[in-house]
Coordinates of C-alpha atoms in Angstrom, one line a residue:
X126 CA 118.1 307.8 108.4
X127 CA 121.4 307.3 109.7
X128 CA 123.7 306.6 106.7
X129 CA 126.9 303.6 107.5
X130 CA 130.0 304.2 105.8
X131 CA 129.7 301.4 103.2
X132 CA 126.1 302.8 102.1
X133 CA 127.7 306.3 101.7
X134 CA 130.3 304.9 99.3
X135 CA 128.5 302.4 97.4
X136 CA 128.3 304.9 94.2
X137 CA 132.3 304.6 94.1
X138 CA 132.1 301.0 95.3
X139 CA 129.7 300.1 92.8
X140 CA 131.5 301.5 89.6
X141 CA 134.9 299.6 90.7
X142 CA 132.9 296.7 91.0
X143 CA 131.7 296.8 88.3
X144 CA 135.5 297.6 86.5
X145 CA 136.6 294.1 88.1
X146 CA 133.4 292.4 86.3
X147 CA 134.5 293.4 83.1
X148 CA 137.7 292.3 83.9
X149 CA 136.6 289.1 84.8
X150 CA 134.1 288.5 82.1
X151 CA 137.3 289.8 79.3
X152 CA 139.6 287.3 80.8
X153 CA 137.1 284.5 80.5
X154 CA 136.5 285.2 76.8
X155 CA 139.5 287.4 76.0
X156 CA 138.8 286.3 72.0
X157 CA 135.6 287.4 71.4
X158 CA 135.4 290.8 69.9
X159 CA 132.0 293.0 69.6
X160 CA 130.4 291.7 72.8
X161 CA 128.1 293.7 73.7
X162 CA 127.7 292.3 77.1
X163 CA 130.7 294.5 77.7
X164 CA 129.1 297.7 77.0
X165 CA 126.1 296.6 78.9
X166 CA 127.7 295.9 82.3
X167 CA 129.3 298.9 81.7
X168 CA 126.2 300.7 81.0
X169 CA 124.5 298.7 84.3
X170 CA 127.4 299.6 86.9
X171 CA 127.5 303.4 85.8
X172 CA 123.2 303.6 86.0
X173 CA 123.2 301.5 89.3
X174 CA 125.9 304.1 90.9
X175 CA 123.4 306.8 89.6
X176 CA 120.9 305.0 91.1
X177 CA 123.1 304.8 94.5
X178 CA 123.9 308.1 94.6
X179 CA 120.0 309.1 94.1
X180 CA 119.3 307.2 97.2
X181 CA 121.6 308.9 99.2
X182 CA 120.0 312.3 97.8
X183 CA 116.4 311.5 98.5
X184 CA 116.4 308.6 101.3
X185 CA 119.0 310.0 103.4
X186 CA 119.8 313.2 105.4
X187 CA 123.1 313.5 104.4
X188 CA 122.6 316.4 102.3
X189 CA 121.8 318.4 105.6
X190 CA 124.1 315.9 108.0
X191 CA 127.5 315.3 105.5
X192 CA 129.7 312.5 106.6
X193 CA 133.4 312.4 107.3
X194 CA 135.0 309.6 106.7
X195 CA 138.7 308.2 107.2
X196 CA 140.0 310.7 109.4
X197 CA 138.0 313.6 107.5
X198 CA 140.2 312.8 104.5
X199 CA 136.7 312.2 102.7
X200 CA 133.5 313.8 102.7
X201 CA 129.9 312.7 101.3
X202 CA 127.8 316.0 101.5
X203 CA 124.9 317.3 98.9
X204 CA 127.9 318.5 97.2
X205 CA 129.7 315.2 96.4
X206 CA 126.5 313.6 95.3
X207 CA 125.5 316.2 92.9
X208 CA 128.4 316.2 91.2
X209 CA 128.6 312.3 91.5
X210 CA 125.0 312.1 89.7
X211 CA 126.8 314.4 86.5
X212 CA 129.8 311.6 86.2
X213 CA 127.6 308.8 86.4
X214 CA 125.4 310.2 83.9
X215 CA 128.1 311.1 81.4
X216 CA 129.1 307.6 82.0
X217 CA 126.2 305.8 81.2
X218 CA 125.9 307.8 77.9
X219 CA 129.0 307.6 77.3
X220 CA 129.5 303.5 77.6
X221 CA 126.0 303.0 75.9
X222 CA 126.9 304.9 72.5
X223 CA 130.5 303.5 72.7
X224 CA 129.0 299.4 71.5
X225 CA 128.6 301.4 68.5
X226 CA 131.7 303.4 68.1
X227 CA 134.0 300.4 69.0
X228 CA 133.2 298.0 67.1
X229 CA 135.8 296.3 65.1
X230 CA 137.9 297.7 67.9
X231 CA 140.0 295.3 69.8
X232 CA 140.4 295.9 73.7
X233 CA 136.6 297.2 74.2
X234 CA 136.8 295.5 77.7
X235 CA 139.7 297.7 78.7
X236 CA 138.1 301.1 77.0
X237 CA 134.9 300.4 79.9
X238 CA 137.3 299.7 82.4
X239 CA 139.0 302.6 81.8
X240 CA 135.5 304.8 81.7
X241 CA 134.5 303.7 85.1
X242 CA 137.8 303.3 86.8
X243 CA 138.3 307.5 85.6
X244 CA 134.4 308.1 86.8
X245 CA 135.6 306.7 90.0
X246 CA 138.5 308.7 90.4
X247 CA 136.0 311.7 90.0
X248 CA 134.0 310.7 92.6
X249 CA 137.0 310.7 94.9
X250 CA 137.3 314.0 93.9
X251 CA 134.1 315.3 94.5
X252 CA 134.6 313.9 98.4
X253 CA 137.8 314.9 98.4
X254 CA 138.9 316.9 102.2
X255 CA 142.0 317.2 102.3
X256 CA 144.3 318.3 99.4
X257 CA 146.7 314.6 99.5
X258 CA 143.4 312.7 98.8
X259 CA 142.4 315.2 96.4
X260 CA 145.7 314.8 94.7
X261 CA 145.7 310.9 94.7
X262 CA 142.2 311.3 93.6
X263 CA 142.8 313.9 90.1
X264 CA 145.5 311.1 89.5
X265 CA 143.1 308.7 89.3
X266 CA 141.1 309.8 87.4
X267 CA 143.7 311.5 84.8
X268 CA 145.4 308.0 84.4
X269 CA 142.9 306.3 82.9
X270 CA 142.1 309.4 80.7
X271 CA 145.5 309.5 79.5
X272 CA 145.1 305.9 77.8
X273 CA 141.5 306.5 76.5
X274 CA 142.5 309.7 74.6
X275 CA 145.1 307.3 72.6
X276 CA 142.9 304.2 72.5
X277 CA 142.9 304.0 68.6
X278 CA 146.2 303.0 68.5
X279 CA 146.8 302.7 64.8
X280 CA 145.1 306.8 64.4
X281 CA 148.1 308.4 64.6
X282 CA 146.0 312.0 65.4
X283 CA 145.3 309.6 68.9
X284 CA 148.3 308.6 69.6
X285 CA 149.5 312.2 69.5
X286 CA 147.1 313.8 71.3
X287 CA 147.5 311.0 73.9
X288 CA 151.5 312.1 74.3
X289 CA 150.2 315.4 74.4
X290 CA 147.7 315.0 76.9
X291 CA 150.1 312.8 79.5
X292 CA 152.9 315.1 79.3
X293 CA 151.0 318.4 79.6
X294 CA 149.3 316.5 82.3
X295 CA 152.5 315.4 84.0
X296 CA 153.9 318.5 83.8
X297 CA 150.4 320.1 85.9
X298 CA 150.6 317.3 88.2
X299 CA 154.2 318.4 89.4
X300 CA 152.9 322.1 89.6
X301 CA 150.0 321.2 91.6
X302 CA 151.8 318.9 94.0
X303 CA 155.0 321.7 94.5
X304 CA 151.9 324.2 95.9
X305 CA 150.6 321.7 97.8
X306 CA 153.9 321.4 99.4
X307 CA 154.3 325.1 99.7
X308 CA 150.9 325.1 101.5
X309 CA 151.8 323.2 103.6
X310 CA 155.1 324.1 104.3
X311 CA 153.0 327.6 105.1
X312 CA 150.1 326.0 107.5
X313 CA 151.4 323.0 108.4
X314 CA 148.2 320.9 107.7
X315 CA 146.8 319.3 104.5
X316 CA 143.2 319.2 105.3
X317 CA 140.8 322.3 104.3
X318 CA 139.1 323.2 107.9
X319 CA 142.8 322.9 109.2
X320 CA 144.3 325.3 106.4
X321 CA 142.0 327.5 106.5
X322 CA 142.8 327.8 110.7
X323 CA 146.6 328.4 110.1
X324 CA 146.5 330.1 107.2
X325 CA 144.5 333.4 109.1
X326 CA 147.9 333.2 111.3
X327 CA 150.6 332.5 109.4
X328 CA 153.7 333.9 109.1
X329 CA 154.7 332.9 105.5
X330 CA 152.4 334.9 103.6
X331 CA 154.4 334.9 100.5
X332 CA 154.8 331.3 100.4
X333 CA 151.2 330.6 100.7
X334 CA 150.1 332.9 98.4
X335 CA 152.4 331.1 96.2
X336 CA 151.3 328.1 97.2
X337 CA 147.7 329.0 96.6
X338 CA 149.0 330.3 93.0
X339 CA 150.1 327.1 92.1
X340 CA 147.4 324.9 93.0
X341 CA 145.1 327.3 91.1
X342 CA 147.2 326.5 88.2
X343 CA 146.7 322.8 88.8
X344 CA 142.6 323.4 88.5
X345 CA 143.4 325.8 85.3
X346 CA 144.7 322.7 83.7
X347 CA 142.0 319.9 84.8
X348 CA 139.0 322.6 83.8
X349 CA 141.1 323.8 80.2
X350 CA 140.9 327.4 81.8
X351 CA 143.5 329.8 80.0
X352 CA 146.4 329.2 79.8
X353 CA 146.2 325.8 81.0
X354 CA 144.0 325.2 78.3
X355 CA 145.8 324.3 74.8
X356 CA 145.7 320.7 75.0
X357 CA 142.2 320.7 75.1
X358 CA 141.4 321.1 71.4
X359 CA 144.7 318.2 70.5
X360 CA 143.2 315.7 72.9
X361 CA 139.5 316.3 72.4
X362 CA 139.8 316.4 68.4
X363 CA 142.5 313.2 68.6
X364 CA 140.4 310.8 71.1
X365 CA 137.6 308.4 70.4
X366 CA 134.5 311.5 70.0
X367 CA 132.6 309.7 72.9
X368 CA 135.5 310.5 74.9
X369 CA 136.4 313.4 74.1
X370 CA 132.8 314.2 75.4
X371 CA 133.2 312.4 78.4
X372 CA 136.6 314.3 79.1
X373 CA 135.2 317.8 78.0
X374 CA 132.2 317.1 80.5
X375 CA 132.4 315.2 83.7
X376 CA 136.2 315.6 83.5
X377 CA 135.8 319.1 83.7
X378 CA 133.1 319.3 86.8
X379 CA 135.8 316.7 88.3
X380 CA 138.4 319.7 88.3
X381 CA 135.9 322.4 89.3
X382 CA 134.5 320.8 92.1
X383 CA 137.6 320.3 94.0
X384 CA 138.2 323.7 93.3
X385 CA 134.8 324.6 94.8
X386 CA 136.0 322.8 98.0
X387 CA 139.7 323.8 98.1
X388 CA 139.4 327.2 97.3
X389 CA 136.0 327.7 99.5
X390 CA 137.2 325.6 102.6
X391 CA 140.7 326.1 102.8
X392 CA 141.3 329.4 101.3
X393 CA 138.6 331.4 102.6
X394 CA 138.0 335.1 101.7
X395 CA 138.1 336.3 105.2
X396 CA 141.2 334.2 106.6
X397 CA 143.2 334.4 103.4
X398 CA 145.8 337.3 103.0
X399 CA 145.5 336.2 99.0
X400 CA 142.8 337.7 96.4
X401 CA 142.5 335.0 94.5
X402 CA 138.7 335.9 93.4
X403 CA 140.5 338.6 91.2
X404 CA 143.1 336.3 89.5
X405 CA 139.6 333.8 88.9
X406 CA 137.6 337.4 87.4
X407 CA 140.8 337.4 85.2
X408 CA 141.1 333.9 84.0
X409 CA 136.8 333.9 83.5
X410 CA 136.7 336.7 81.6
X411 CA 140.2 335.8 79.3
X412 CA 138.8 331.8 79.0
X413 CA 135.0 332.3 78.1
X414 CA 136.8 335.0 75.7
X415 CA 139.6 333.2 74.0
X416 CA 137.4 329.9 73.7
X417 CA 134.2 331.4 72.1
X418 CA 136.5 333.7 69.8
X419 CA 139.1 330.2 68.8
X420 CA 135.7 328.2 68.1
X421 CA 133.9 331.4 65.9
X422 CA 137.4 330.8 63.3
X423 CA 137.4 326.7 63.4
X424 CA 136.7 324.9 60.2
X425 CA 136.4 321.4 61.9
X426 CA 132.9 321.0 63.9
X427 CA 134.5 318.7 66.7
X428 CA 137.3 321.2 67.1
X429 CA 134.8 324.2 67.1
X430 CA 133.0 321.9 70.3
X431 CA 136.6 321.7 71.8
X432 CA 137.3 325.5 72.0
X433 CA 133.4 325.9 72.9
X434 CA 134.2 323.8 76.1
X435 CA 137.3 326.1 76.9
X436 CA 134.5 329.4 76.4
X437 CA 131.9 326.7 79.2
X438 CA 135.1 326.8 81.3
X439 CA 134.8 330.5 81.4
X440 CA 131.4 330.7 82.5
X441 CA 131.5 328.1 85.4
X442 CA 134.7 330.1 86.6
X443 CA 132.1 333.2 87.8
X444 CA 131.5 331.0 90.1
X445 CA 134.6 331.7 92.4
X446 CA 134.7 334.7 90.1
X447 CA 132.1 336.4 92.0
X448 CA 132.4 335.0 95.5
X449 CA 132.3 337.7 98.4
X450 CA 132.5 338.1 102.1
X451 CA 128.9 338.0 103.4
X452 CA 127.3 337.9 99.4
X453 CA 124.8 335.1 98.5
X454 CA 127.7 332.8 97.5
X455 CA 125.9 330.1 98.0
X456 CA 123.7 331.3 94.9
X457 CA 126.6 332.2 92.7
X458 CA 128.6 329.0 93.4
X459 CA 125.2 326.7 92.9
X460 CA 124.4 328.6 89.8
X461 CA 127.9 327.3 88.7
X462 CA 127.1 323.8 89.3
X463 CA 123.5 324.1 87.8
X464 CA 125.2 325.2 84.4
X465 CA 127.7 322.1 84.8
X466 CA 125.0 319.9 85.6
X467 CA 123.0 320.6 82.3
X468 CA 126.3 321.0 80.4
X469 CA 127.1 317.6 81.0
X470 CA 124.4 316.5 79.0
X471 CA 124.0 319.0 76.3
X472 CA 128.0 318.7 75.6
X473 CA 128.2 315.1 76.1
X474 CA 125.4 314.9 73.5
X475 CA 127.0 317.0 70.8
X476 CA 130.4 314.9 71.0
X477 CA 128.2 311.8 70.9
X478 CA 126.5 313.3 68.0
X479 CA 130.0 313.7 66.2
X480 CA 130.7 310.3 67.1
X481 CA 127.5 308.9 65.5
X482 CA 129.1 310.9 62.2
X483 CA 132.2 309.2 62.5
X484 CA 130.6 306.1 62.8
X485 CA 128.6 307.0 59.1
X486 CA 132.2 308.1 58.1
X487 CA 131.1 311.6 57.8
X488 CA 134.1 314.2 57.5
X489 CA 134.5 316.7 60.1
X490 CA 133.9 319.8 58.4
X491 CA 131.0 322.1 58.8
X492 CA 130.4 321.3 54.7
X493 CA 130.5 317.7 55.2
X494 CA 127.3 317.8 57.4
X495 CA 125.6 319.6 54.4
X496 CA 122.2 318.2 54.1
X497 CA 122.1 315.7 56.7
X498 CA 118.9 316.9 58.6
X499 CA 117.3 314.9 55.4
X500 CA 118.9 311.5 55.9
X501 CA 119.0 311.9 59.8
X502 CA 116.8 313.5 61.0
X503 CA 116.1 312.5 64.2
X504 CA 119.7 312.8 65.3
X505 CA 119.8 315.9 63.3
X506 CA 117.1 317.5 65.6
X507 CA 119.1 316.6 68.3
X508 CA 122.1 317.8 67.6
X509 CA 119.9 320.9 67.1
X510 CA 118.8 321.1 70.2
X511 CA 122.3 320.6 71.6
X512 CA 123.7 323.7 69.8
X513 CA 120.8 326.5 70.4
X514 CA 121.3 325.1 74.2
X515 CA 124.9 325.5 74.7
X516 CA 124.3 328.9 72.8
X517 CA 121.6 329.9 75.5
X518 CA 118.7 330.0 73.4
X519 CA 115.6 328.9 75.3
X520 CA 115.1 325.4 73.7
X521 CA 116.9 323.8 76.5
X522 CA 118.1 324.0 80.2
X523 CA 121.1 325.7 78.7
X524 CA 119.4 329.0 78.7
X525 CA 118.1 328.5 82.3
X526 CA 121.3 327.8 84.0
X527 CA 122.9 330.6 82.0
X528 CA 120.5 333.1 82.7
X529 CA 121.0 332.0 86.3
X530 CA 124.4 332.0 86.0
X531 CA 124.7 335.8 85.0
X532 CA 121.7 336.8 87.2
X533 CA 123.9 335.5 90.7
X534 CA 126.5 337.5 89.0
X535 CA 124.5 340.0 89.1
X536 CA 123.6 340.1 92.2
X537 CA 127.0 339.5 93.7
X538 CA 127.9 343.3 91.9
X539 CA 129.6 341.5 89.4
X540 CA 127.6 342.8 86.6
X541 CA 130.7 343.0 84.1
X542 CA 131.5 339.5 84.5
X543 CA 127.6 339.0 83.3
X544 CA 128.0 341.2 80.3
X545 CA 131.1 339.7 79.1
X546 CA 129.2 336.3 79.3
X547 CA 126.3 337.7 77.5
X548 CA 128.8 338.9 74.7
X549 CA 130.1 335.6 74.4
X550 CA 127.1 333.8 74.4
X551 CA 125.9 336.0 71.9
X552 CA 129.1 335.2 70.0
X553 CA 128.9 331.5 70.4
X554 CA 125.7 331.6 68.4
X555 CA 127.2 332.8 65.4
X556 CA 129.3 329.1 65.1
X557 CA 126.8 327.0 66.2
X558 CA 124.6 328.0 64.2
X559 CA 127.3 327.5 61.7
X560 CA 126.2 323.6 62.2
X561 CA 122.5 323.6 62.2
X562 CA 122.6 325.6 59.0
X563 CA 124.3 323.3 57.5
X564 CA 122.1 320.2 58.5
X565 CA 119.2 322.0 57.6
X566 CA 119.5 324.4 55.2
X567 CA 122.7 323.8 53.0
X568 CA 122.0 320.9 50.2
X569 CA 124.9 317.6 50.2
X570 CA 127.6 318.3 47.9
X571 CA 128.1 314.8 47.0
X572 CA 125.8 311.8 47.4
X573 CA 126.2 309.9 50.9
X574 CA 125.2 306.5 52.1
X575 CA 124.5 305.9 55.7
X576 CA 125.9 302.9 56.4
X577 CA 123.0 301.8 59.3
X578 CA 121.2 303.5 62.4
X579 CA 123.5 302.3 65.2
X580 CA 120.8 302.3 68.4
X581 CA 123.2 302.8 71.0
X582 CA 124.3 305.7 70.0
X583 CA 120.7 306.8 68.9
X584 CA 119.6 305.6 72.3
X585 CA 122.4 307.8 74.0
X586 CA 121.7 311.0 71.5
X587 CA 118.1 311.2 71.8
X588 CA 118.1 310.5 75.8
X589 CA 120.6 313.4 76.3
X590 CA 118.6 315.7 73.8
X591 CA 115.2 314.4 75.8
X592 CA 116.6 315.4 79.0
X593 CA 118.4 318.6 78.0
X594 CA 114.6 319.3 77.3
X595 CA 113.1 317.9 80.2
X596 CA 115.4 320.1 82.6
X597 CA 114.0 323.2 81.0
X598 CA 110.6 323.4 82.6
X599 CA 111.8 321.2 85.3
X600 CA 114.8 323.6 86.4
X601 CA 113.5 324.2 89.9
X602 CA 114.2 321.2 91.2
X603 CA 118.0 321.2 89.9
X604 CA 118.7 325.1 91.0
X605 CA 117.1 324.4 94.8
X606 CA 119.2 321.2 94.9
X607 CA 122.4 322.8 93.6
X608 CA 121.8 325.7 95.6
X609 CA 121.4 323.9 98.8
X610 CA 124.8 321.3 98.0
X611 CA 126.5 324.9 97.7
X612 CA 125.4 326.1 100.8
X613 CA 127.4 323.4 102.8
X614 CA 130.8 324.8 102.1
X615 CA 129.4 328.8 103.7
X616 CA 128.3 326.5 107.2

């Protein structure tokens, strides 16, 4: 079926339309507070983009047949959808827990807005062809992160962490953009096919390979890869926890899917006079290292999730960690997006998990959760299934797409970047468990009161838990779908 270019975009289309809605709907009743009409359009635009962009994946053949668009400064592919499916999702979690989390909150119509105006921006970047729109599409969606890491205004811990967060951000926004200019300054052309043309004939090696230095560093900052990666743990422990999931999760696939494209399509192994698969084998190895090791020591469970995203980042980077010329790189680099794919779930569930704590008033220390697998149960379980996941145990699709992940490793001859993952992994257990222990097994120090079952955030927890599940014995679908959106960028 031949796909038109407004049926293409409609995912993006929809979620900005769905922005101006709230807009619309806050300006008409800019008074009324704990409407949770506002969370539901929110909640409707992010599903119906899902549901767009699972059209386009199962109605269409532009997996197989991608389509350029605007001058090939955009791209819809397999590629761009599947990672479009993982922001949507997150979204949709994401804006149905937050009725919950915001109420007595004032601005709740500008906390969505800024949800699915970010989501937007990530979509961008997923179709992103050229590195000017992928530049003006990271700034969208970091803006709008910026602001929702210091939405609680009067918690000074958010405030901070939203300083933090926009200067450190600023500051990798000017790197990134000085190596695009150097790039170009070397090849002459800003879109991938094109670089990738002029850079195999170029006579400013040195410049490029400084270039391509510098725009890595950009990517280390939007995925928290090391060294980039210290003001993950400020702005994830500082922002609203649903948000600090949704950043920590589709945030991150956002920055490692334009790395996918730029570093696959305009820097390719066999044109490039730069290694930069050994500076990615350095930073995958020293991330997934100094994250699981940071999160082993934490006292504070949302801070331990924080540093265990940094040790995620680390695995996903094997993915251009173990790209070679000829290899199955088409395996390694799906098995990447597989693990991002279930991660976005599993994560996003665990911070919403903390958030549904918060909302008890719950501390944040692994004590504080002492005994709460009697009074919650449910949730409890969840969370449970969250933690073994991440840690690779075979309780959810965590294990699968890390088993995956090491296996294409594997394969590639990369066999050391496997074991260090193993290692870790086998670390990570040790402070997750940490958690469940206490839910489970440790009695409550002090008598507690839950103050009420919100059911948006139950509904978000239990569907994220259901589907990290779910994706277990259905993997096969995910890994031959990933596999294939990979393929596009090898031709």
């Amino acid at each position: 079926m031949a796909v038109s270019t407004a049926l293409a975009l409609s995912p993006v289309v929809i979620l900005g339309v769905a922005a101006t809605l709230l807009f619309l709907f806050d300006s008409l009743t800019p008074d009324k507070a704990d409407d949770g009409r506002l969370a539901g359009i929110a909640t409707a635009g992010a599903l119906l983009s899902l549901a767009g962009t699972g059209y386009l994946f199962t109605a269409t053949d532009i997996v197989t047949q991608p389509l350029s668009l605007y001058g090939d400064q955009l791209v819809i592919d397999g590629m761009s959808l599947f990672f479009g499916f993982i922001f949507t999702s997150v979204a949709a979690m994401v804006s149905l827990a937050s009725y919950d989390y915001l109420r007595g909150h004032k601005n709740q119509a500008e906390y969505y807005i800024l949800v699915l105006l970010a989501a937007m921006g990530m979509s961008l970047m997923a179709s992103a062809n050229s590195l000017a729109t992928a530049f003006v599409a990271l700034e969208l969606a970091s803006l709008p992160s910026y602001a929702l890491v210091s939405f609680l205004k009067k918690n000074r811990g958010s405030v901070e962490a939203g300083l933090k967060y926009f200067l450190i951000g600023a500051l990798s926004s000017a790197v990134f953009a000085y190596g695009i200019s150097l790039v170009y300054a070397a090849t002459g052309a800003l879109q991938f096919g094109a670089i990738a043309e002029a850079a195999a004939n170029t006579e400013f090696v040195g410049i490029l390979g400084l270039g391509v230095l510098m725009v890595l560093g950009g990517f280390a900052f939007k995925t928290a890869s090391v060294p980039f990666h210290f003001w993950a743990p400020e702005a994830y422990e500082g922002a609203p926890a649903p948000i600090s999931g949704f950043l920590s999760s589709a945030s991150k696939a956002a920055g490692f899917v334009v790395a996918f494209r730029v570093f696959v399509e305009a820097f390719p192994l066999e044109t490039v006079p730069v290694d930069w698969v050994l500076a990615f084998q350095i930073l995958a190895i020293v991330t997934m290292t100094l994250g699981n090791f940071a999160a082993a020591v934490q006292e504070n469970v949302k801070r331990m999730l924080a540093y265990s995203s940094i040790g995620h980042a680390g695995y996903v980077l094997i993915g251009l960690a173990a790209l070679t010329s000829g290899g199955q790189n088409d395996l390694v680099l799906g098995a990447s997006m597989m693990h991002l794919l279930v991660y976005g779930f599993m994560n996003t569930g665990a911070f919403l998990f903390i958030a549904m704590t918060e909302h008890w008033g719950i501390g944040r220390k692994f004590e504080d959760f002492n005994g709460l697998g009697k009074q919650a149960p449910l949730a409890c379980a969840a969370m449970t299934v969250f933690l073994f996941s991440l840690a690779g145990l075979p309780i959810g699709a965590g294990f699968l797409s890390k088993y995956v992940l090491f296996a294409a490793a594997v394969g590639a001859g990369f066999w050391w970047l496997a074991a260090f993952g193993a290692i870790n992994s086998a670390l990570s257990l040790y402070y997750y468990s940490r958690v469940v222990k206490a839910m489970w097994i440790e009695e409550a120090t002090e008598d507690r009161e839950l103050s009420g079952y919100p059911a948006g955030l139950y509904a978000a927890v239990v569907g994220a838990a259901i589907i990290t599940i779910v994706l277990l014995p259905a993997f096969n679908p995910v890994a031959s779908t990933a596999v294939d959106a990979a393929s596009v960028l090898f031709g």
